[in-house]
Amino acid sequence: MSATDDTLRANQIYSLTFSHKHLSRSPERKLAVLACMDARIDVELILGLRVGDANVLRNAGALVTEDILRSLILSHHLLGMEEVMIVAHTGCGMLSFKDEELKARLHDMTGAAVVSPQSFGAFANLEESVLDQIQKVRSHPWLNGLTSVRGFIYDVETGRLREVMEQSPALSYDLPPLDTALEEIS
Ligand code: ZN
């Protein structure tokens, strides 16, 4: 059995108790989340989202690419999405290589030159990358109706998010500890 076969079996079981038939196509919380594809991040779980709440977009590095812009514009204008969260994370694989070296290695390994992907988007600084992605969304003329575009780094060792603030990449804001957060809610 392959991993794919395992998932098909799991889906058969899932469908037996399926209860999301009446969900809307539009995200209930008017939210889109762009997160890295890293397997350690369960986007819905770490953000307390339920199915139907948000448009969740993922790629390597949580990068605002042509295709992510396409999805965000559709989400905003056709599905009513108003807020964007960008979720990068510690230990991201995109910090571990350089585009040109990887391209050269793949070229050597396969003997083939390719036109696509033009870039893998590797980056050397996580905070700077998050700020770049925020800027790409904010500066798009078809996304200037968004009410909020914020960026975060998820710590894969603690499960906590911290916000990357635009004013100073070096100083990022740590979200309050859970007990404080719970006191504020109550
Ligand atoms: Zn990553």
Short mmCIF file of N, CA and C and ligand atoms in Angstrom, two decimals:
data_model
loop_
_atom_site.label_atom_id
_atom_site.label_comp_id
_atom_site.label_asym_id
_atom_site.label_seq_id
_atom_site.Cartn_x
_atom_site.Cartn_y
_atom_site.Cartn_z
N MET A 1 0.85 -1.21 0.00
CA MET A 1 0.00 0.00 0.00
C MET A 1 0.89 1.26 0.00
N SER A 2 0.61 2.17 -0.92
CA SER A 2 1.33 3.44 -0.94
C SER A 2 0.66 4.41 0.04
N ALA A 3 1.32 5.52 0.29
CA ALA A 3 0.71 6.55 1.14
C ALA A 3 -0.59 7.04 0.52
N THR A 4 -0.63 7.13 -0.80
CA THR A 4 -1.87 7.57 -1.48
C THR A 4 -2.99 6.57 -1.23
N ASP A 5 -2.67 5.28 -1.33
CA ASP A 5 -3.70 4.26 -1.05
C ASP A 5 -4.23 4.39 0.37
N ASP A 6 -3.33 4.66 1.30
CA ASP A 6 -3.75 4.85 2.69
C ASP A 6 -4.75 6.00 2.81
N THR A 7 -4.48 7.10 2.09
CA THR A 7 -5.37 8.25 2.20
C THR A 7 -6.74 7.95 1.59
N LEU A 8 -6.75 7.14 0.55
CA LEU A 8 -8.04 6.80 -0.07
C LEU A 8 -8.90 5.98 0.88
N ARG A 9 -8.25 5.12 1.60
CA ARG A 9 -8.96 4.32 2.62
C ARG A 9 -9.50 5.25 3.72
N ALA A 10 -8.66 6.19 4.13
CA ALA A 10 -9.08 7.13 5.17
C ALA A 10 -10.27 7.95 4.68
N ASN A 11 -10.26 8.31 3.40
CA ASN A 11 -11.36 9.12 2.87
C ASN A 11 -12.67 8.34 2.86
N GLN A 12 -12.58 7.06 2.58
CA GLN A 12 -13.80 6.25 2.61
C GLN A 12 -14.44 6.32 3.99
N ILE A 13 -13.61 6.22 5.00
CA ILE A 13 -14.12 6.27 6.38
C ILE A 13 -14.66 7.67 6.68
N TYR A 14 -13.92 8.70 6.25
CA TYR A 14 -14.35 10.09 6.48
C TYR A 14 -15.73 10.34 5.89
N SER A 15 -15.94 9.86 4.69
CA SER A 15 -17.19 10.17 3.99
C SER A 15 -18.41 9.55 4.66
N LEU A 16 -18.18 8.53 5.50
CA LEU A 16 -19.30 7.87 6.17
C LEU A 16 -20.02 8.81 7.12
N THR A 17 -19.26 9.76 7.68
CA THR A 17 -19.89 10.69 8.65
C THR A 17 -19.80 12.13 8.15
N PHE A 18 -19.71 12.33 6.85
CA PHE A 18 -19.54 13.67 6.27
C PHE A 18 -20.70 14.59 6.65
N SER A 19 -20.34 15.81 7.10
CA SER A 19 -21.40 16.71 7.58
C SER A 19 -21.21 18.15 7.10
N HIS A 20 -20.43 18.37 6.05
CA HIS A 20 -20.15 19.74 5.60
C HIS A 20 -20.84 20.10 4.29
N LYS A 21 -21.91 19.41 4.02
CA LYS A 21 -22.60 19.58 2.75
C LYS A 21 -23.11 21.00 2.55
N HIS A 22 -23.45 21.69 3.62
CA HIS A 22 -24.12 22.98 3.48
C HIS A 22 -23.19 24.18 3.63
N LEU A 23 -21.91 23.95 3.65
CA LEU A 23 -20.97 25.07 3.77
C LEU A 23 -21.02 25.96 2.53
N SER A 24 -20.76 27.26 2.75
CA SER A 24 -20.68 28.21 1.65
C SER A 24 -19.32 28.13 0.98
N ARG A 25 -19.29 28.53 -0.28
CA ARG A 25 -18.02 28.62 -1.00
C ARG A 25 -17.17 29.77 -0.43
N SER A 26 -17.83 30.81 0.08
CA SER A 26 -17.10 31.96 0.62
C SER A 26 -16.59 31.65 2.02
N PRO A 27 -15.34 32.04 2.32
CA PRO A 27 -14.81 31.74 3.66
C PRO A 27 -15.57 32.51 4.74
N GLU A 28 -16.08 31.77 5.70
CA GLU A 28 -16.95 32.32 6.75
C GLU A 28 -16.30 33.49 7.48
N ARG A 29 -15.01 33.39 7.77
CA ARG A 29 -14.34 34.46 8.53
C ARG A 29 -13.71 35.51 7.63
N LYS A 30 -14.01 35.46 6.34
CA LYS A 30 -13.47 36.43 5.36
C LYS A 30 -11.95 36.52 5.46
N LEU A 31 -11.34 35.36 5.65
CA LEU A 31 -9.91 35.28 5.91
C LEU A 31 -9.22 34.38 4.88
N ALA A 32 -8.01 34.81 4.48
CA ALA A 32 -7.14 33.93 3.70
C ALA A 32 -5.84 33.77 4.46
N VAL A 33 -5.33 32.55 4.49
CA VAL A 33 -4.05 32.27 5.15
C VAL A 33 -3.10 31.71 4.10
N LEU A 34 -1.95 32.36 3.98
CA LEU A 34 -0.89 31.82 3.12
C LEU A 34 0.18 31.25 4.04
N ALA A 35 0.36 29.94 3.97
CA ALA A 35 1.33 29.28 4.86
C ALA A 35 2.32 28.46 4.04
N CYS A 36 3.47 28.19 4.65
CA CYS A 36 4.44 27.29 4.03
C CYS A 36 3.84 25.88 3.95
N MET A 37 4.35 25.11 3.00
CA MET A 37 3.84 23.74 2.82
C MET A 37 4.40 22.76 3.85
N ASP A 38 5.30 23.23 4.71
CA ASP A 38 5.97 22.35 5.67
C ASP A 38 4.96 21.42 6.38
N ALA A 39 5.31 20.14 6.39
CA ALA A 39 4.39 19.13 6.91
C ALA A 39 4.11 19.26 8.41
N ARG A 40 4.95 20.05 9.11
CA ARG A 40 4.74 20.20 10.55
C ARG A 40 3.66 21.20 10.90
N ILE A 41 3.16 21.93 9.89
CA ILE A 41 2.18 22.98 10.17
C ILE A 41 0.79 22.51 9.79
N ASP A 42 -0.05 22.33 10.79
CA ASP A 42 -1.46 22.03 10.57
C ASP A 42 -2.19 23.37 10.66
N VAL A 43 -2.37 24.02 9.51
CA VAL A 43 -2.82 25.42 9.50
C VAL A 43 -4.12 25.61 10.29
N GLU A 44 -5.11 24.79 10.01
CA GLU A 44 -6.40 24.96 10.69
C GLU A 44 -6.24 24.76 12.20
N LEU A 45 -5.49 23.75 12.57
CA LEU A 45 -5.34 23.44 13.99
C LEU A 45 -4.62 24.56 14.74
N ILE A 46 -3.51 25.06 14.19
CA ILE A 46 -2.72 26.05 14.93
C ILE A 46 -3.42 27.40 15.01
N LEU A 47 -4.38 27.64 14.11
CA LEU A 47 -5.08 28.93 14.11
C LEU A 47 -6.52 28.83 14.60
N GLY A 48 -6.91 27.66 15.02
CA GLY A 48 -8.28 27.50 15.52
C GLY A 48 -9.32 27.70 14.45
N LEU A 49 -9.02 27.30 13.25
CA LEU A 49 -9.96 27.45 12.14
C LEU A 49 -10.72 26.15 11.91
N ARG A 50 -11.95 26.32 11.48
CA ARG A 50 -12.73 25.15 11.12
C ARG A 50 -12.93 25.13 9.61
N VAL A 51 -13.31 24.00 9.10
CA VAL A 51 -13.56 23.92 7.67
C VAL A 51 -14.63 24.94 7.30
N GLY A 52 -14.39 25.67 6.21
CA GLY A 52 -15.34 26.71 5.81
C GLY A 52 -14.94 28.10 6.26
N ASP A 53 -13.99 28.20 7.21
CA ASP A 53 -13.64 29.50 7.78
C ASP A 53 -12.75 30.34 6.86
N ALA A 54 -11.82 29.72 6.16
CA ALA A 54 -10.78 30.50 5.48
C ALA A 54 -10.34 29.84 4.18
N ASN A 55 -9.84 30.64 3.28
CA ASN A 55 -9.13 30.11 2.12
C ASN A 55 -7.68 29.89 2.54
N VAL A 56 -7.24 28.67 2.53
CA VAL A 56 -5.87 28.34 2.94
C VAL A 56 -5.02 28.05 1.70
N LEU A 57 -3.99 28.85 1.53
CA LEU A 57 -3.10 28.71 0.38
C LEU A 57 -1.74 28.31 0.90
N ARG A 58 -1.08 27.39 0.22
CA ARG A 58 0.22 26.95 0.72
C ARG A 58 1.21 26.77 -0.43
N ASN A 59 2.44 27.08 -0.16
CA ASN A 59 3.52 26.73 -1.08
C ASN A 59 4.82 26.70 -0.28
N ALA A 60 5.91 26.37 -0.94
CA ALA A 60 7.19 26.32 -0.25
C ALA A 60 7.62 27.73 0.12
N GLY A 61 7.67 28.02 1.42
CA GLY A 61 8.15 29.30 1.90
C GLY A 61 7.09 30.35 2.17
N ALA A 62 5.80 30.02 1.93
CA ALA A 62 4.73 31.02 2.08
C ALA A 62 5.06 32.27 1.27
N LEU A 63 5.37 32.06 0.01
CA LEU A 63 5.78 33.16 -0.86
C LEU A 63 4.62 33.65 -1.71
N VAL A 64 4.53 34.97 -1.84
CA VAL A 64 3.48 35.57 -2.67
C VAL A 64 3.94 35.55 -4.13
N THR A 65 3.58 34.49 -4.79
CA THR A 65 3.95 34.29 -6.20
C THR A 65 2.80 34.76 -7.09
N GLU A 66 3.04 34.68 -8.38
CA GLU A 66 1.99 34.98 -9.37
C GLU A 66 0.72 34.18 -9.06
N ASP A 67 0.91 32.91 -8.75
CA ASP A 67 -0.26 32.07 -8.52
C ASP A 67 -0.97 32.39 -7.21
N ILE A 68 -0.20 32.79 -6.20
CA ILE A 68 -0.82 33.18 -4.94
C ILE A 68 -1.59 34.49 -5.13
N LEU A 69 -1.04 35.42 -5.89
CA LEU A 69 -1.77 36.66 -6.18
C LEU A 69 -3.08 36.35 -6.91
N ARG A 70 -2.99 35.45 -7.86
CA ARG A 70 -4.20 35.03 -8.58
C ARG A 70 -5.26 34.54 -7.60
N SER A 71 -4.87 33.69 -6.68
CA SER A 71 -5.83 33.12 -5.73
C SER A 71 -6.35 34.18 -4.77
N LEU A 72 -5.47 35.07 -4.30
CA LEU A 72 -5.91 36.11 -3.36
C LEU A 72 -6.90 37.06 -4.03
N ILE A 73 -6.63 37.42 -5.27
CA ILE A 73 -7.53 38.35 -5.98
C ILE A 73 -8.90 37.70 -6.17
N LEU A 74 -8.91 36.43 -6.54
CA LEU A 74 -10.18 35.71 -6.69
C LEU A 74 -10.89 35.60 -5.34
N SER A 75 -10.13 35.28 -4.30
CA SER A 75 -10.71 35.14 -2.96
C SER A 75 -11.33 36.47 -2.51
N HIS A 76 -10.63 37.56 -2.75
CA HIS A 76 -11.10 38.88 -2.33
C HIS A 76 -12.33 39.33 -3.13
N HIS A 77 -12.23 39.24 -4.43
CA HIS A 77 -13.28 39.83 -5.26
C HIS A 77 -14.46 38.90 -5.53
N LEU A 78 -14.24 37.61 -5.51
CA LEU A 78 -15.35 36.69 -5.79
C LEU A 78 -15.89 36.02 -4.54
N LEU A 79 -15.08 35.94 -3.48
CA LEU A 79 -15.51 35.18 -2.30
C LEU A 79 -15.62 36.03 -1.04
N GLY A 80 -15.32 37.32 -1.17
CA GLY A 80 -15.53 38.22 -0.04
C GLY A 80 -14.44 38.23 1.02
N MET A 81 -13.30 37.65 0.72
CA MET A 81 -12.19 37.64 1.69
C MET A 81 -11.67 39.07 1.90
N GLU A 82 -11.41 39.42 3.17
CA GLU A 82 -10.97 40.79 3.49
C GLU A 82 -9.64 40.85 4.25
N GLU A 83 -9.23 39.74 4.85
CA GLU A 83 -8.01 39.74 5.66
C GLU A 83 -7.05 38.65 5.19
N VAL A 84 -5.76 38.99 5.20
CA VAL A 84 -4.74 38.00 4.80
C VAL A 84 -3.75 37.82 5.95
N MET A 85 -3.46 36.58 6.27
CA MET A 85 -2.38 36.24 7.20
C MET A 85 -1.33 35.46 6.42
N ILE A 86 -0.08 35.83 6.60
CA ILE A 86 1.03 35.10 6.00
C ILE A 86 1.76 34.38 7.13
N VAL A 87 1.90 33.08 7.01
CA VAL A 87 2.48 32.28 8.09
C VAL A 87 3.72 31.53 7.60
N ALA A 88 4.88 32.10 7.92
CA ALA A 88 6.16 31.42 7.69
C ALA A 88 6.51 30.67 8.97
N HIS A 89 7.69 30.08 9.04
CA HIS A 89 7.99 29.30 10.25
C HIS A 89 9.48 29.13 10.45
N THR A 90 9.85 28.86 11.68
CA THR A 90 11.25 28.58 12.00
C THR A 90 11.66 27.27 11.32
N GLY A 91 12.92 27.15 11.03
CA GLY A 91 13.42 25.92 10.44
C GLY A 91 12.94 25.68 9.03
N CYS A 92 12.56 26.75 8.32
CA CYS A 92 12.02 26.58 6.97
C CYS A 92 13.12 26.08 6.02
N GLY A 93 12.77 25.11 5.20
CA GLY A 93 13.72 24.55 4.25
C GLY A 93 14.21 25.57 3.24
N MET A 94 13.43 26.65 3.06
CA MET A 94 13.81 27.67 2.07
C MET A 94 15.04 28.46 2.51
N LEU A 95 15.41 28.30 3.80
CA LEU A 95 16.61 28.95 4.30
C LEU A 95 17.86 28.10 4.07
N SER A 96 17.66 26.88 3.58
CA SER A 96 18.74 25.90 3.62
C SER A 96 19.49 25.71 2.30
N PHE A 97 19.11 26.47 1.28
CA PHE A 97 19.81 26.31 0.00
C PHE A 97 19.81 27.63 -0.75
N LYS A 98 20.55 27.66 -1.85
CA LYS A 98 20.57 28.84 -2.73
C LYS A 98 20.04 28.42 -4.10
N ASP A 99 19.24 29.27 -4.67
CA ASP A 99 18.60 28.95 -5.94
C ASP A 99 19.59 28.43 -6.99
N GLU A 100 20.65 29.20 -7.21
CA GLU A 100 21.56 28.86 -8.31
C GLU A 100 22.25 27.52 -8.07
N GLU A 101 22.58 27.25 -6.80
CA GLU A 101 23.23 25.97 -6.49
C GLU A 101 22.28 24.80 -6.72
N LEU A 102 21.04 24.98 -6.32
CA LEU A 102 20.06 23.90 -6.50
C LEU A 102 19.80 23.66 -7.99
N LYS A 103 19.66 24.75 -8.74
CA LYS A 103 19.44 24.62 -10.18
C LYS A 103 20.60 23.88 -10.84
N ALA A 104 21.82 24.25 -10.45
CA ALA A 104 23.00 23.61 -11.04
C ALA A 104 23.02 22.13 -10.68
N ARG A 105 22.67 21.83 -9.44
CA ARG A 105 22.68 20.43 -8.99
C ARG A 105 21.65 19.60 -9.77
N LEU A 106 20.45 20.16 -9.94
CA LEU A 106 19.39 19.42 -10.64
C LEU A 106 19.75 19.26 -12.12
N HIS A 107 20.39 20.29 -12.65
CA HIS A 107 20.81 20.22 -14.04
C HIS A 107 21.84 19.10 -14.23
N ASP A 108 22.80 19.06 -13.31
CA ASP A 108 23.83 18.01 -13.36
C ASP A 108 23.21 16.62 -13.20
N MET A 109 22.26 16.53 -12.29
CA MET A 109 21.69 15.24 -11.93
C MET A 109 20.82 14.67 -13.07
N THR A 110 20.07 15.56 -13.72
CA THR A 110 19.11 15.08 -14.73
C THR A 110 19.61 15.27 -16.15
N GLY A 111 20.59 16.15 -16.32
CA GLY A 111 21.07 16.45 -17.66
C GLY A 111 20.13 17.35 -18.43
N ALA A 112 19.10 17.85 -17.76
CA ALA A 112 18.10 18.67 -18.46
C ALA A 112 18.10 20.10 -17.96
N ALA A 113 18.00 21.03 -18.91
CA ALA A 113 17.80 22.44 -18.56
C ALA A 113 16.30 22.72 -18.68
N VAL A 114 15.77 23.51 -17.78
CA VAL A 114 14.32 23.76 -17.80
C VAL A 114 14.06 25.27 -17.78
N VAL A 115 12.88 25.66 -18.25
CA VAL A 115 12.50 27.08 -18.19
C VAL A 115 11.62 27.36 -16.97
N SER A 116 11.03 26.30 -16.44
CA SER A 116 10.13 26.49 -15.30
C SER A 116 10.42 25.43 -14.24
N PRO A 117 10.51 25.77 -12.98
CA PRO A 117 10.32 27.11 -12.39
C PRO A 117 11.51 28.03 -12.68
N GLN A 118 11.20 29.30 -12.86
CA GLN A 118 12.26 30.27 -13.08
C GLN A 118 13.07 30.45 -11.81
N SER A 119 12.40 30.31 -10.68
CA SER A 119 13.06 30.53 -9.40
C SER A 119 12.47 29.60 -8.35
N PHE A 120 13.29 29.20 -7.37
CA PHE A 120 12.77 28.43 -6.24
C PHE A 120 12.40 29.35 -5.09
N GLY A 121 12.90 30.57 -5.13
CA GLY A 121 12.53 31.54 -4.11
C GLY A 121 13.22 31.36 -2.78
N ALA A 122 14.39 30.71 -2.77
CA ALA A 122 15.11 30.55 -1.51
C ALA A 122 15.42 31.93 -0.92
N PHE A 123 15.42 32.01 0.41
CA PHE A 123 15.73 33.28 1.05
C PHE A 123 16.66 33.05 2.23
N ALA A 124 17.36 34.15 2.64
CA ALA A 124 18.36 34.03 3.69
C ALA A 124 17.87 34.57 5.03
N ASN A 125 16.79 35.35 5.01
CA ASN A 125 16.30 35.98 6.24
C ASN A 125 14.78 35.82 6.32
N LEU A 126 14.35 35.13 7.36
CA LEU A 126 12.92 34.80 7.48
C LEU A 126 12.06 36.05 7.66
N GLU A 127 12.46 36.94 8.58
CA GLU A 127 11.68 38.15 8.84
C GLU A 127 11.57 39.02 7.58
N GLU A 128 12.70 39.18 6.91
CA GLU A 128 12.68 40.00 5.70
C GLU A 128 11.78 39.40 4.63
N SER A 129 11.81 38.08 4.54
CA SER A 129 10.95 37.43 3.55
C SER A 129 9.48 37.69 3.87
N VAL A 130 9.11 37.57 5.13
CA VAL A 130 7.71 37.80 5.51
C VAL A 130 7.30 39.23 5.17
N LEU A 131 8.17 40.18 5.47
CA LEU A 131 7.86 41.58 5.16
C LEU A 131 7.73 41.80 3.66
N ASP A 132 8.59 41.13 2.89
CA ASP A 132 8.49 41.23 1.42
C ASP A 132 7.14 40.71 0.94
N GLN A 133 6.71 39.61 1.52
CA GLN A 133 5.43 39.01 1.07
C GLN A 133 4.26 39.93 1.43
N ILE A 134 4.32 40.52 2.62
CA ILE A 134 3.26 41.46 3.02
C ILE A 134 3.20 42.60 1.99
N GLN A 135 4.37 43.12 1.66
CA GLN A 135 4.44 44.25 0.73
C GLN A 135 3.90 43.89 -0.65
N LYS A 136 4.17 42.68 -1.09
CA LYS A 136 3.67 42.26 -2.41
C LYS A 136 2.14 42.24 -2.44
N VAL A 137 1.53 41.83 -1.33
CA VAL A 137 0.06 41.80 -1.27
C VAL A 137 -0.46 43.23 -1.16
N ARG A 138 0.11 43.99 -0.25
CA ARG A 138 -0.40 45.35 -0.01
C ARG A 138 -0.26 46.25 -1.23
N SER A 139 0.76 46.03 -2.01
CA SER A 139 1.01 46.95 -3.12
C SER A 139 0.25 46.57 -4.39
N HIS A 140 -0.46 45.45 -4.36
CA HIS A 140 -1.17 45.08 -5.58
C HIS A 140 -2.45 45.92 -5.71
N PRO A 141 -2.62 46.60 -6.84
CA PRO A 141 -3.77 47.51 -6.98
C PRO A 141 -5.13 46.81 -6.89
N TRP A 142 -5.18 45.53 -7.17
CA TRP A 142 -6.46 44.82 -7.08
C TRP A 142 -6.68 44.24 -5.69
N LEU A 143 -5.74 44.48 -4.79
CA LEU A 143 -5.91 43.98 -3.41
C LEU A 143 -5.92 45.13 -2.40
N ASN A 144 -6.07 46.35 -2.89
CA ASN A 144 -6.00 47.47 -1.94
C ASN A 144 -7.29 47.65 -1.13
N GLY A 145 -8.28 46.80 -1.38
CA GLY A 145 -9.49 46.85 -0.56
C GLY A 145 -9.41 45.95 0.67
N LEU A 146 -8.31 45.24 0.84
CA LEU A 146 -8.18 44.35 2.01
C LEU A 146 -8.11 45.20 3.29
N THR A 147 -8.72 44.71 4.35
CA THR A 147 -8.71 45.46 5.61
C THR A 147 -7.47 45.16 6.44
N SER A 148 -6.80 44.02 6.18
CA SER A 148 -5.66 43.65 7.01
C SER A 148 -4.76 42.68 6.25
N VAL A 149 -3.46 42.96 6.27
CA VAL A 149 -2.46 42.02 5.73
C VAL A 149 -1.34 41.95 6.76
N ARG A 150 -1.22 40.82 7.45
CA ARG A 150 -0.23 40.71 8.53
C ARG A 150 0.59 39.43 8.36
N GLY A 151 1.81 39.46 8.88
CA GLY A 151 2.69 38.32 8.71
C GLY A 151 3.17 37.76 10.04
N PHE A 152 3.39 36.45 10.08
CA PHE A 152 3.74 35.77 11.34
C PHE A 152 4.79 34.70 11.08
N ILE A 153 5.51 34.38 12.16
CA ILE A 153 6.42 33.25 12.12
C ILE A 153 5.96 32.24 13.16
N TYR A 154 5.71 31.04 12.69
CA TYR A 154 5.28 29.94 13.55
C TYR A 154 6.52 29.19 14.01
N ASP A 155 6.61 29.00 15.32
CA ASP A 155 7.76 28.29 15.88
C ASP A 155 7.43 26.79 15.92
N VAL A 156 8.16 26.01 15.12
CA VAL A 156 7.84 24.58 15.02
C VAL A 156 8.24 23.81 16.29
N GLU A 157 8.93 24.50 17.21
CA GLU A 157 9.31 23.81 18.45
C GLU A 157 8.42 24.15 19.63
N THR A 158 7.63 25.23 19.51
CA THR A 158 6.74 25.59 20.62
C THR A 158 5.27 25.65 20.19
N GLY A 159 5.01 25.73 18.90
CA GLY A 159 3.64 25.85 18.43
C GLY A 159 3.11 27.27 18.49
N ARG A 160 3.98 28.23 18.85
CA ARG A 160 3.53 29.61 19.02
C ARG A 160 3.78 30.43 17.76
N LEU A 161 2.90 31.41 17.57
CA LEU A 161 3.07 32.38 16.49
C LEU A 161 3.63 33.67 17.06
N ARG A 162 4.50 34.32 16.30
CA ARG A 162 4.84 35.70 16.65
C ARG A 162 4.70 36.53 15.40
N GLU A 163 4.27 37.76 15.62
CA GLU A 163 4.01 38.64 14.48
C GLU A 163 5.29 39.32 14.04
N VAL A 164 5.46 39.46 12.75
CA VAL A 164 6.59 40.22 12.20
C VAL A 164 6.09 41.62 11.92
N MET A 165 6.67 42.57 12.64
CA MET A 165 6.21 43.95 12.53
C MET A 165 7.00 44.66 11.44
N GLU A 166 6.32 45.54 10.73
CA GLU A 166 6.96 46.20 9.59
C GLU A 166 8.01 47.22 9.99
N GLN A 167 7.78 47.92 11.10
CA GLN A 167 8.66 49.03 11.45
C GLN A 167 10.10 48.58 11.62
N SER A 168 10.28 47.44 12.27
CA SER A 168 11.64 47.00 12.54
C SER A 168 11.72 45.48 12.44
N PRO A 169 12.31 44.98 11.36
CA PRO A 169 12.40 43.53 11.20
C PRO A 169 13.10 42.85 12.37
N ALA A 170 14.00 43.57 13.03
CA ALA A 170 14.76 42.95 14.12
C ALA A 170 13.90 42.78 15.36
N LEU A 171 12.92 43.67 15.54
CA LEU A 171 12.07 43.60 16.73
C LEU A 171 10.70 43.06 16.34
N SER A 172 10.46 41.83 16.66
CA SER A 172 9.15 41.30 16.33
C SER A 172 8.36 41.15 17.62
N TYR A 173 7.06 41.18 17.46
CA TYR A 173 6.17 41.21 18.60
C TYR A 173 5.80 39.79 19.01
N ASP A 174 6.09 39.45 20.25
CA ASP A 174 5.68 38.15 20.76
C ASP A 174 4.24 38.22 21.23
N LEU A 175 3.43 37.30 20.78
CA LEU A 175 2.04 37.29 21.22
C LEU A 175 2.03 36.98 22.73
N PRO A 176 1.04 37.51 23.47
CA PRO A 176 1.03 37.29 24.92
C PRO A 176 0.91 35.81 25.26
N PRO A 177 1.47 35.41 26.42
CA PRO A 177 1.33 34.01 26.81
C PRO A 177 -0.14 33.62 26.95
N LEU A 178 -0.39 32.34 26.88
CA LEU A 178 -1.76 31.87 26.83
C LEU A 178 -2.57 32.32 28.04
N ASP A 179 -1.97 32.29 29.26
CA ASP A 179 -2.77 32.65 30.43
C ASP A 179 -3.21 34.11 30.35
N THR A 180 -2.31 34.99 29.85
CA THR A 180 -2.68 36.38 29.67
C THR A 180 -3.79 36.50 28.63
N ALA A 181 -3.61 35.77 27.54
CA ALA A 181 -4.60 35.82 26.48
C ALA A 181 -5.96 35.35 26.99
N LEU A 182 -5.96 34.32 27.81
CA LEU A 182 -7.22 33.79 28.35
C LEU A 182 -7.86 34.78 29.33
N GLU A 183 -7.00 35.47 30.12
CA GLU A 183 -7.53 36.48 31.05
C GLU A 183 -8.22 37.60 30.28
N GLU A 184 -7.61 37.99 29.17
CA GLU A 184 -8.19 39.07 28.39
C GLU A 184 -9.52 38.68 27.77
N ILE A 185 -9.65 37.41 27.47
CA ILE A 185 -10.90 36.96 26.86
C ILE A 185 -12.00 36.93 27.90
N SER A 186 -11.65 36.50 29.14
CA SER A 186 -12.68 36.33 30.17
C SER A 186 -13.08 37.64 30.82
ZN ZN B 1 8.84 26.21 5.19
#
